[in-house]
mmCIF file of C-alpha atoms in Angstrom:
data_model
loop_
_atom_site.group_PDB
_atom_site.id
_atom_site.type_symbol
_atom_site.label_atom_id
_atom_site.label_comp_id
_atom_site.label_asym_id
_atom_site.label_seq_id
_atom_site.Cartn_x
_atom_site.Cartn_y
_atom_site.Cartn_z
ATOM 1 C CA MET A 1 2.959 312.098 11.766
ATOM 2 C CA THR A 2 0.724 311.041 8.886
ATOM 3 C CA TYR A 3 2.363 307.612 8.677
ATOM 4 C CA VAL A 4 2.446 307.122 12.446
ATOM 5 C CA GLY A 5 -1.148 308.253 12.847
ATOM 6 C CA GLY A 6 -2.360 305.906 10.122
ATOM 7 C CA VAL A 7 -0.616 302.897 11.651
ATOM 8 C CA LEU A 8 -1.859 303.639 15.158
ATOM 9 C CA GLU A 9 -5.428 304.258 14.005
ATOM 10 C CA GLY A 10 -5.663 300.782 12.496
ATOM 11 C CA PHE A 11 -4.281 299.133 15.614
ATOM 12 C CA VAL A 12 -6.460 301.100 18.006
ATOM 13 C CA THR A 13 -9.574 300.004 16.105
ATOM 14 C CA ILE A 14 -8.646 296.326 16.233
ATOM 15 C CA SER A 15 -7.529 296.451 19.859
ATOM 16 C CA PHE A 16 -10.779 298.097 20.921
ATOM 17 C CA VAL A 17 -12.940 295.323 19.444
ATOM 18 C CA ILE A 18 -10.709 292.602 20.931
ATOM 19 C CA ALA A 19 -11.006 294.325 24.305
ATOM 20 C CA ILE A 20 -14.802 294.213 24.046
ATOM 21 C CA GLY A 21 -14.666 290.456 23.474
ATOM 22 C CA PHE A 22 -12.312 290.112 26.449
ATOM 23 C CA LEU A 23 -14.685 292.151 28.648
ATOM 24 C CA LEU A 24 -17.747 290.190 27.546
ATOM 25 C CA ALA A 25 -15.970 286.955 28.459
ATOM 26 C CA HIS A 26 -14.767 288.360 31.766
ATOM 27 C CA THR A 27 -18.306 289.382 32.751
ATOM 28 C CA GLY A 28 -19.787 286.028 31.698
ATOM 29 C CA VAL A 29 -21.791 287.314 28.742
ATOM 30 C CA LEU A 30 -19.798 285.100 26.339
ATOM 31 C CA ASP A 31 -18.139 281.739 26.997
ATOM 32 C CA LEU A 32 -15.974 279.329 25.010
ATOM 33 C CA PRO A 33 -18.951 277.722 23.195
ATOM 34 C CA ALA A 34 -19.975 281.236 22.162
ATOM 35 C CA GLN A 35 -16.447 281.794 20.888
ATOM 36 C CA ARG A 36 -16.831 278.698 18.715
ATOM 37 C CA VAL A 37 -20.112 280.081 17.340
ATOM 38 C CA LEU A 38 -18.419 283.367 16.509
ATOM 39 C CA ALA A 39 -15.635 281.494 14.710
ATOM 40 C CA ASP A 40 -18.147 279.437 12.703
ATOM 41 C CA VAL A 41 -20.228 282.484 11.770
ATOM 42 C CA SER A 42 -17.129 284.300 10.583
ATOM 43 C CA PHE A 43 -15.785 281.287 8.680
ATOM 44 C CA LEU A 44 -18.986 280.086 7.040
ATOM 45 C CA VAL A 45 -20.957 283.299 6.466
ATOM 46 C CA GLY A 46 -19.234 286.601 7.179
ATOM 47 C CA SER A 47 -15.808 286.027 5.624
ATOM 48 C CA PRO A 48 -17.048 284.610 2.282
ATOM 49 C CA ALA A 49 -19.331 287.630 1.874
ATOM 50 C CA LEU A 50 -16.567 290.049 2.848
ATOM 51 C CA LEU A 51 -14.065 288.474 0.457
ATOM 52 C CA LEU A 52 -16.556 288.557 -2.393
ATOM 53 C CA THR A 53 -17.179 292.254 -1.763
ATOM 54 C CA VAL A 54 -13.491 293.225 -1.438
ATOM 55 C CA LEU A 55 -12.198 291.197 -4.381
ATOM 56 C CA ALA A 56 -15.007 292.317 -6.680
ATOM 57 C CA LYS A 57 -13.668 295.867 -6.303
ATOM 58 C CA ALA A 58 -9.970 294.946 -6.564
ATOM 59 C CA ASP A 59 -7.776 294.919 -9.661
ATOM 60 C CA VAL A 60 -6.933 291.228 -9.804
ATOM 61 C CA ARG A 61 -4.475 291.895 -12.632
ATOM 62 C CA ALA A 62 -2.191 293.219 -9.899
ATOM 63 C CA LEU A 63 -1.269 289.572 -9.410
ATOM 64 C CA MET A 64 0.941 289.904 -12.473
ATOM 65 C CA SER A 65 3.017 292.743 -10.996
ATOM 66 C CA GLU A 66 6.674 292.518 -10.006
ATOM 67 C CA GLN A 67 5.689 293.362 -6.452
ATOM 68 C CA LEU A 68 3.928 290.030 -6.252
ATOM 69 C CA LEU A 69 7.197 288.169 -6.863
ATOM 70 C CA ALA A 70 8.795 289.891 -3.874
ATOM 71 C CA THR A 71 5.697 289.159 -1.811
ATOM 72 C CA ILE A 72 5.862 285.465 -2.729
ATOM 73 C CA ALA A 73 9.532 285.336 -1.707
ATOM 74 C CA GLY A 74 8.577 286.881 1.622
ATOM 75 C CA VAL A 75 6.138 284.021 2.175
ATOM 76 C CA VAL A 76 8.296 281.143 0.941
ATOM 77 C CA VAL A 77 11.332 281.815 3.143
ATOM 78 C CA PRO A 78 9.518 281.876 6.526
ATOM 79 C CA VAL A 79 7.509 278.794 5.543
ATOM 80 C CA ALA A 80 10.684 276.937 4.599
ATOM 81 C CA ILE A 81 12.416 277.883 7.857
ATOM 82 C CA TYR A 82 9.469 277.002 10.089
ATOM 83 C CA SER A 83 8.790 273.724 8.287
ATOM 84 C CA THR A 84 12.406 272.649 8.592
ATOM 85 C CA VAL A 85 12.544 273.330 12.340
ATOM 86 C CA ALA A 86 9.048 272.011 13.099
ATOM 87 C CA ILE A 87 9.614 268.742 11.251
ATOM 88 C CA THR A 88 13.221 267.959 12.126
ATOM 89 C CA ARG A 89 13.371 269.267 15.694
ATOM 90 C CA TRP A 90 9.813 269.273 17.085
ATOM 91 C CA HIS A 91 8.228 266.550 14.908
ATOM 92 C CA ARG A 92 4.964 268.457 14.582
ATOM 93 C CA PRO A 93 1.958 266.657 13.058
ATOM 94 C CA LEU A 94 0.479 267.828 9.769
ATOM 95 C CA GLY A 95 -2.323 269.979 11.191
ATOM 96 C CA GLN A 96 -0.042 271.881 13.544
ATOM 97 C CA LEU A 97 2.510 272.261 10.778
ATOM 98 C CA VAL A 98 -0.087 273.989 8.599
ATOM 99 C CA ILE A 99 -1.199 276.365 11.367
ATOM 100 C CA GLY A 100 2.426 277.114 12.246
ATOM 101 C CA ASN A 101 3.224 277.971 8.645
ATOM 102 C CA LEU A 102 0.172 280.204 8.380
ATOM 103 C CA SER A 103 1.160 281.903 11.639
ATOM 104 C CA SER A 104 4.639 282.527 10.232
ATOM 105 C CA ALA A 105 3.695 284.035 6.875
ATOM 106 C CA TYR A 106 -0.048 284.753 6.466
ATOM 107 C CA VAL A 107 -0.561 288.480 6.943
ATOM 108 C CA ASN A 108 -3.563 290.422 8.160
ATOM 109 C CA ALA A 109 -4.281 291.867 4.722
ATOM 110 C CA GLY A 110 -7.984 292.432 5.320
ATOM 111 C CA ASN A 111 -9.140 294.248 8.427
ATOM 112 C CA LEU A 112 -5.673 295.710 9.191
ATOM 113 C CA GLY A 113 -3.975 295.699 5.794
ATOM 114 C CA LEU A 114 -6.709 297.703 4.093
ATOM 115 C CA PRO A 115 -6.695 300.641 6.555
ATOM 116 C CA ILE A 116 -2.890 300.688 6.758
ATOM 117 C CA ALA A 117 -2.641 300.653 2.964
ATOM 118 C CA ALA A 118 -5.063 303.555 2.849
ATOM 119 C CA TYR A 119 -3.481 305.660 5.609
ATOM 120 C CA VAL A 120 0.209 304.763 5.312
ATOM 121 C CA LEU A 121 0.507 304.029 1.584
ATOM 122 C CA GLY A 122 -2.260 306.305 0.362
ATOM 123 C CA ASP A 123 -4.037 303.621 -1.669
ATOM 124 C CA ALA A 124 -6.005 300.705 -0.213
ATOM 125 C CA ALA A 125 -5.679 298.846 -3.521
ATOM 126 C CA LEU A 126 -1.963 298.295 -2.850
ATOM 127 C CA VAL A 127 -2.854 295.461 -0.488
ATOM 128 C CA ALA A 128 -4.660 293.608 -3.290
ATOM 129 C CA PRO A 129 -1.695 291.486 -4.521
ATOM 130 C CA ILE A 130 -0.984 289.860 -1.172
ATOM 131 C CA LEU A 131 -4.700 289.594 -0.410
ATOM 132 C CA LEU A 132 -5.332 287.735 -3.654
ATOM 133 C CA LEU A 133 -2.261 285.527 -3.226
ATOM 134 C CA GLN A 134 -3.505 284.461 0.183
ATOM 135 C CA MET A 135 -7.149 284.052 -0.748
ATOM 136 C CA LEU A 136 -6.630 282.221 -4.044
ATOM 137 C CA VAL A 137 -3.523 280.141 -3.322
ATOM 138 C CA LEU A 138 -2.366 279.927 0.296
ATOM 139 C CA GLN A 139 -5.698 279.680 2.077
ATOM 140 C CA PRO A 140 -7.372 277.141 -0.260
ATOM 141 C CA LEU A 141 -4.304 274.901 -0.079
ATOM 142 C CA ALA A 142 -4.041 275.186 3.708
ATOM 143 C CA LEU A 143 -7.753 274.582 4.313
ATOM 144 C CA THR A 144 -7.763 271.593 1.975
ATOM 145 C CA ILE A 145 -4.887 270.012 3.888
ATOM 146 C CA LEU A 146 -6.607 270.766 7.214
ATOM 147 C CA ASP A 147 -9.823 269.202 5.931
ATOM 148 C CA HIS A 148 -7.972 266.006 5.039
ATOM 149 C CA ASP A 149 -6.023 266.028 8.286
ATOM 150 C CA ARG A 150 -9.234 266.221 10.301
ATOM 151 C CA ARG A 151 -10.941 263.462 8.326
ATOM 152 C CA GLY A 152 -7.864 261.269 8.106
ATOM 153 C CA GLY A 153 -6.749 259.225 5.137
ATOM 154 C CA ARG A 154 -4.295 259.917 2.345
ATOM 155 C CA LEU A 155 -3.960 263.295 0.666
ATOM 156 C CA HIS A 156 -4.583 263.016 -3.084
ATOM 157 C CA LEU A 157 -3.808 265.621 -5.722
ATOM 158 C CA TRP A 158 -7.347 265.451 -7.103
ATOM 159 C CA SER A 159 -8.761 266.115 -3.654
ATOM 160 C CA ILE A 160 -6.573 269.195 -3.298
ATOM 161 C CA ALA A 161 -7.767 270.431 -6.698
ATOM 162 C CA LYS A 162 -11.483 270.005 -6.018
ATOM 163 C CA SER A 163 -11.797 270.593 -2.266
ATOM 164 C CA PRO A 164 -11.373 274.397 -2.402
ATOM 165 C CA LEU A 165 -14.580 274.541 -4.417
ATOM 166 C CA THR A 166 -16.463 273.259 -1.372
ATOM 167 C CA ASN A 167 -14.954 275.842 0.997
ATOM 168 C CA PRO A 168 -17.190 278.898 1.562
ATOM 169 C CA MET A 169 -14.297 281.358 1.817
ATOM 170 C CA THR A 170 -12.733 280.124 -1.415
ATOM 171 C CA ILE A 171 -16.065 280.214 -3.211
ATOM 172 C CA GLY A 172 -16.599 283.809 -2.087
ATOM 173 C CA SER A 173 -13.100 284.713 -3.293
ATOM 174 C CA LEU A 174 -13.580 283.098 -6.706
ATOM 175 C CA ILE A 175 -16.906 284.834 -7.264
ATOM 176 C CA GLY A 176 -15.313 288.158 -6.331
ATOM 177 C CA VAL A 177 -12.445 287.582 -8.773
ATOM 178 C CA ALA A 178 -14.868 286.648 -11.547
ATOM 179 C CA LEU A 179 -16.857 289.850 -10.956
ATOM 180 C CA SER A 180 -13.654 291.899 -11.043
ATOM 181 C CA LEU A 181 -12.304 290.323 -14.232
ATOM 182 C CA THR A 182 -15.585 290.688 -16.087
ATOM 183 C CA GLY A 183 -16.336 294.160 -14.772
ATOM 184 C CA THR A 184 -19.714 292.943 -13.559
ATOM 185 C CA THR A 185 -21.527 294.988 -10.939
ATOM 186 C CA LEU A 186 -24.123 293.229 -8.849
ATOM 187 C CA PRO A 187 -27.512 294.932 -8.494
ATOM 188 C CA ARG A 188 -27.953 296.745 -5.181
ATOM 189 C CA SER A 189 -30.646 294.316 -4.119
ATOM 190 C CA VAL A 190 -27.943 291.613 -4.136
ATOM 191 C CA ALA A 191 -24.793 293.577 -3.323
ATOM 192 C CA ASP A 192 -26.155 295.367 -0.266
ATOM 193 C CA PRO A 193 -27.236 292.225 1.634
ATOM 194 C CA ILE A 194 -23.888 290.572 0.828
ATOM 195 C CA ALA A 195 -21.990 293.612 2.086
ATOM 196 C CA LEU A 196 -24.149 293.699 5.215
ATOM 197 C CA VAL A 197 -23.442 290.036 5.975
ATOM 198 C CA GLY A 198 -19.765 290.598 5.172
ATOM 199 C CA GLY A 199 -19.734 293.172 7.931
ATOM 200 C CA LEU A 200 -20.081 290.283 10.381
ATOM 201 C CA ALA A 201 -16.694 288.800 9.541
ATOM 202 C CA VAL A 202 -14.183 291.106 11.200
ATOM 203 C CA PRO A 203 -16.171 291.917 14.380
ATOM 204 C CA ALA A 204 -17.023 288.236 14.941
ATOM 205 C CA MET A 205 -13.391 287.270 14.380
ATOM 206 C CA LEU A 206 -12.040 289.904 16.760
ATOM 207 C CA LEU A 207 -14.676 289.362 19.450
ATOM 208 C CA GLY A 208 -13.957 285.629 19.374
ATOM 209 C CA TYR A 209 -10.256 286.340 19.701
ATOM 210 C CA GLY A 210 -10.920 288.517 22.749
ATOM 211 C CA VAL A 211 -12.974 285.729 24.350
ATOM 212 C CA ALA A 212 -10.137 283.269 23.734
ATOM 213 C CA LEU A 213 -7.615 285.613 25.335
ATOM 214 C CA ARG A 214 -9.712 285.694 28.496
ATOM 215 C CA LEU A 215 -10.963 282.101 28.739
ATOM 216 C CA GLY A 216 -8.540 280.065 26.645
ATOM 217 C CA PRO A 217 -5.154 278.715 27.720
ATOM 218 C CA ARG A 218 -2.884 281.365 29.185
ATOM 219 C CA PHE A 219 -0.318 283.069 26.972
ATOM 220 C CA GLY A 220 2.576 280.719 26.406
ATOM 221 C CA GLY A 221 0.368 277.659 25.908
ATOM 222 C CA GLY A 222 1.631 277.593 22.335
ATOM 223 C CA ALA A 223 5.149 276.602 23.522
ATOM 224 C CA PRO A 224 7.445 279.618 24.011
ATOM 225 C CA ALA A 225 10.149 278.511 21.572
ATOM 226 C CA GLU A 226 7.657 277.848 18.792
ATOM 227 C CA VAL A 227 5.795 281.114 19.364
ATOM 228 C CA ALA A 228 9.122 282.944 19.350
ATOM 229 C CA LEU A 229 10.050 281.350 16.026
ATOM 230 C CA THR A 230 6.745 282.033 14.269
ATOM 231 C CA SER A 231 6.657 285.594 15.628
ATOM 232 C CA MET A 232 10.227 286.342 14.517
ATOM 233 C CA LEU A 233 9.594 284.913 11.066
ATOM 234 C CA LYS A 234 6.399 286.920 10.648
ATOM 235 C CA SER A 235 7.506 290.244 12.112
ATOM 236 C CA PHE A 236 11.094 290.465 10.848
ATOM 237 C CA VAL A 237 12.099 287.781 8.347
ATOM 238 C CA GLN A 238 9.126 288.149 6.002
ATOM 239 C CA PRO A 239 9.409 291.938 5.482
ATOM 240 C CA LEU A 240 13.215 291.759 5.257
ATOM 241 C CA VAL A 241 13.091 289.085 2.560
ATOM 242 C CA ALA A 242 10.377 290.925 0.626
ATOM 243 C CA TYR A 243 12.400 294.145 0.809
ATOM 244 C CA ALA A 244 15.653 292.494 -0.252
ATOM 245 C CA VAL A 245 14.103 290.688 -3.227
ATOM 246 C CA ALA A 246 12.175 293.782 -4.316
ATOM 247 C CA ARG A 247 15.087 296.197 -3.941
ATOM 248 C CA TYR A 248 18.079 294.144 -5.008
ATOM 249 C CA GLY A 249 16.515 291.366 -7.054
ATOM 250 C CA LEU A 250 13.856 293.255 -8.990
ATOM 251 C CA GLY A 251 15.101 296.836 -8.762
ATOM 252 C CA ILE A 252 11.881 298.135 -7.221
ATOM 253 C CA THR A 253 12.240 301.535 -5.559
ATOM 254 C CA GLY A 254 10.177 304.378 -4.161
ATOM 255 C CA HIS A 255 6.562 303.975 -3.205
ATOM 256 C CA ALA A 256 6.290 300.482 -4.680
ATOM 257 C CA LEU A 257 9.150 299.302 -2.450
ATOM 258 C CA LEU A 258 7.460 300.829 0.572
ATOM 259 C CA ALA A 259 4.197 299.064 -0.311
ATOM 260 C CA VAL A 260 5.836 295.642 -0.654
ATOM 261 C CA THR A 261 7.694 295.983 2.641
ATOM 262 C CA VAL A 262 4.795 297.376 4.671
ATOM 263 C CA THR A 263 2.285 294.791 3.498
ATOM 264 C CA SER A 264 4.749 291.995 4.263
ATOM 265 C CA ALA A 265 5.258 293.396 7.773
ATOM 266 C CA LEU A 266 1.571 293.139 8.684
ATOM 267 C CA PRO A 267 0.909 290.823 11.663
ATOM 268 C CA THR A 268 -0.480 287.307 11.497
ATOM 269 C CA ALA A 269 -4.125 287.428 10.422
ATOM 270 C CA GLN A 270 -6.819 286.844 13.028
ATOM 271 C CA ASN A 271 -8.539 284.341 10.769
ATOM 272 C CA ILE A 272 -5.641 281.936 11.350
ATOM 273 C CA PHE A 273 -6.944 281.564 14.881
ATOM 274 C CA THR A 274 -10.419 281.026 13.418
ATOM 275 C CA HIS A 275 -9.038 278.189 11.260
ATOM 276 C CA ALA A 276 -7.100 276.719 14.189
ATOM 277 C CA THR A 277 -10.253 276.776 16.317
ATOM 278 C CA ARG A 278 -12.462 275.294 13.639
ATOM 279 C CA TYR A 279 -10.084 272.425 12.913
ATOM 280 C CA GLY A 280 -8.849 271.981 16.488
ATOM 281 C CA ARG A 281 -5.179 272.341 15.535
ATOM 282 C CA ALA A 282 -2.514 274.412 17.378
ATOM 283 C CA GLU A 283 -4.957 276.983 18.761
ATOM 284 C CA PRO A 284 -2.577 278.349 21.445
ATOM 285 C CA LEU A 285 0.198 278.754 18.862
ATOM 286 C CA ALA A 286 -2.042 280.725 16.509
ATOM 287 C CA ARG A 287 -3.479 282.868 19.310
ATOM 288 C CA ASP A 288 -0.114 283.695 20.866
ATOM 289 C CA THR A 289 1.572 284.451 17.531
ATOM 290 C CA ILE A 290 -1.261 286.791 16.548
ATOM 291 C CA LEU A 291 -0.903 288.628 19.853
ATOM 292 C CA VAL A 292 2.895 288.962 19.674
ATOM 293 C CA THR A 293 3.004 289.999 16.007
ATOM 294 C CA THR A 294 0.159 292.468 16.465
ATOM 295 C CA LEU A 295 2.006 294.120 19.362
ATOM 296 C CA THR A 296 5.281 294.307 17.428
ATOM 297 C CA CYS A 297 3.759 295.288 14.106
ATOM 298 C CA ALA A 298 3.108 298.945 14.918
ATOM 299 C CA PRO A 299 6.726 299.895 15.763
ATOM 300 C CA VAL A 300 8.043 297.769 12.873
ATOM 301 C CA ILE A 301 5.781 299.475 10.322
ATOM 302 C CA VAL A 302 6.477 302.911 11.806
ATOM 303 C CA VAL A 303 10.217 302.313 11.301
ATOM 304 C CA ILE A 304 9.671 301.022 7.747
ATOM 305 C CA ALA A 305 7.495 304.002 6.872
ATOM 306 C CA ALA A 306 9.986 306.441 8.404
ATOM 307 C CA VAL A 307 12.950 304.927 6.524
ATOM 308 C CA LEU A 308 11.325 304.266 3.141
ATOM 309 C CA GLY A 309 8.411 306.690 3.142
#
């Protein structure tokens, strides 16, 4: 019951805030322009502050662990499968390809991964490897490509290298990593306001998602076949690959194996919808995949925890 209770507690919290956003939209308090404001506030202000706060407290040396290799494999395989289908069969443009890949393999390591790691795995720090991988590698690369796709023009290697330094979320992540590596603790007069602003990120993200569920295109607007593919890759393929590589490729067992598999089974992160909204790329696909994977995540993680826990 401890594992089941921990999983359900995290999902109930998220669902409650999304429901508030849905209700506020239904009653006319918030509209689609307000949803855009919420997305911008989360992207530009709240999330950078939250990432700085979380990463400053994390052990970034966890990136060198064997578990990270299994986590990377769990990301690469779904991305390869989705990219192959989306390019050869559906001929998706670059922006939608990026959002589809993120929907297929970018897990909710923050507002859902942290509580699940704490309640199910017994240590919130166990989510740090995948959180750092996403914040320092996957997200900067994806946002750089989306920036270029929105502006048009050719994508140059130098632009990819320098553009993350102009992205607020990446800057917040890098500052947090620097604080962690150097063991620096910010004075309370600085840390407390940053933490307070960081508290905006998750509620704004979830409220905006609730508004979109009520006022945005109906479920299925993301193309049923594509949503089915991204949801299957995220919910089943990613954790299975991570488990197989960890167990049979790296010989990881016990609690470490459980941690790798559970964190890879987390649903698509809500901030993927924030990115899709901000860049105007594949919003229905991101929204629908988040909904499907969030609904399927609880039973999947309960089964994983029951079998491996």
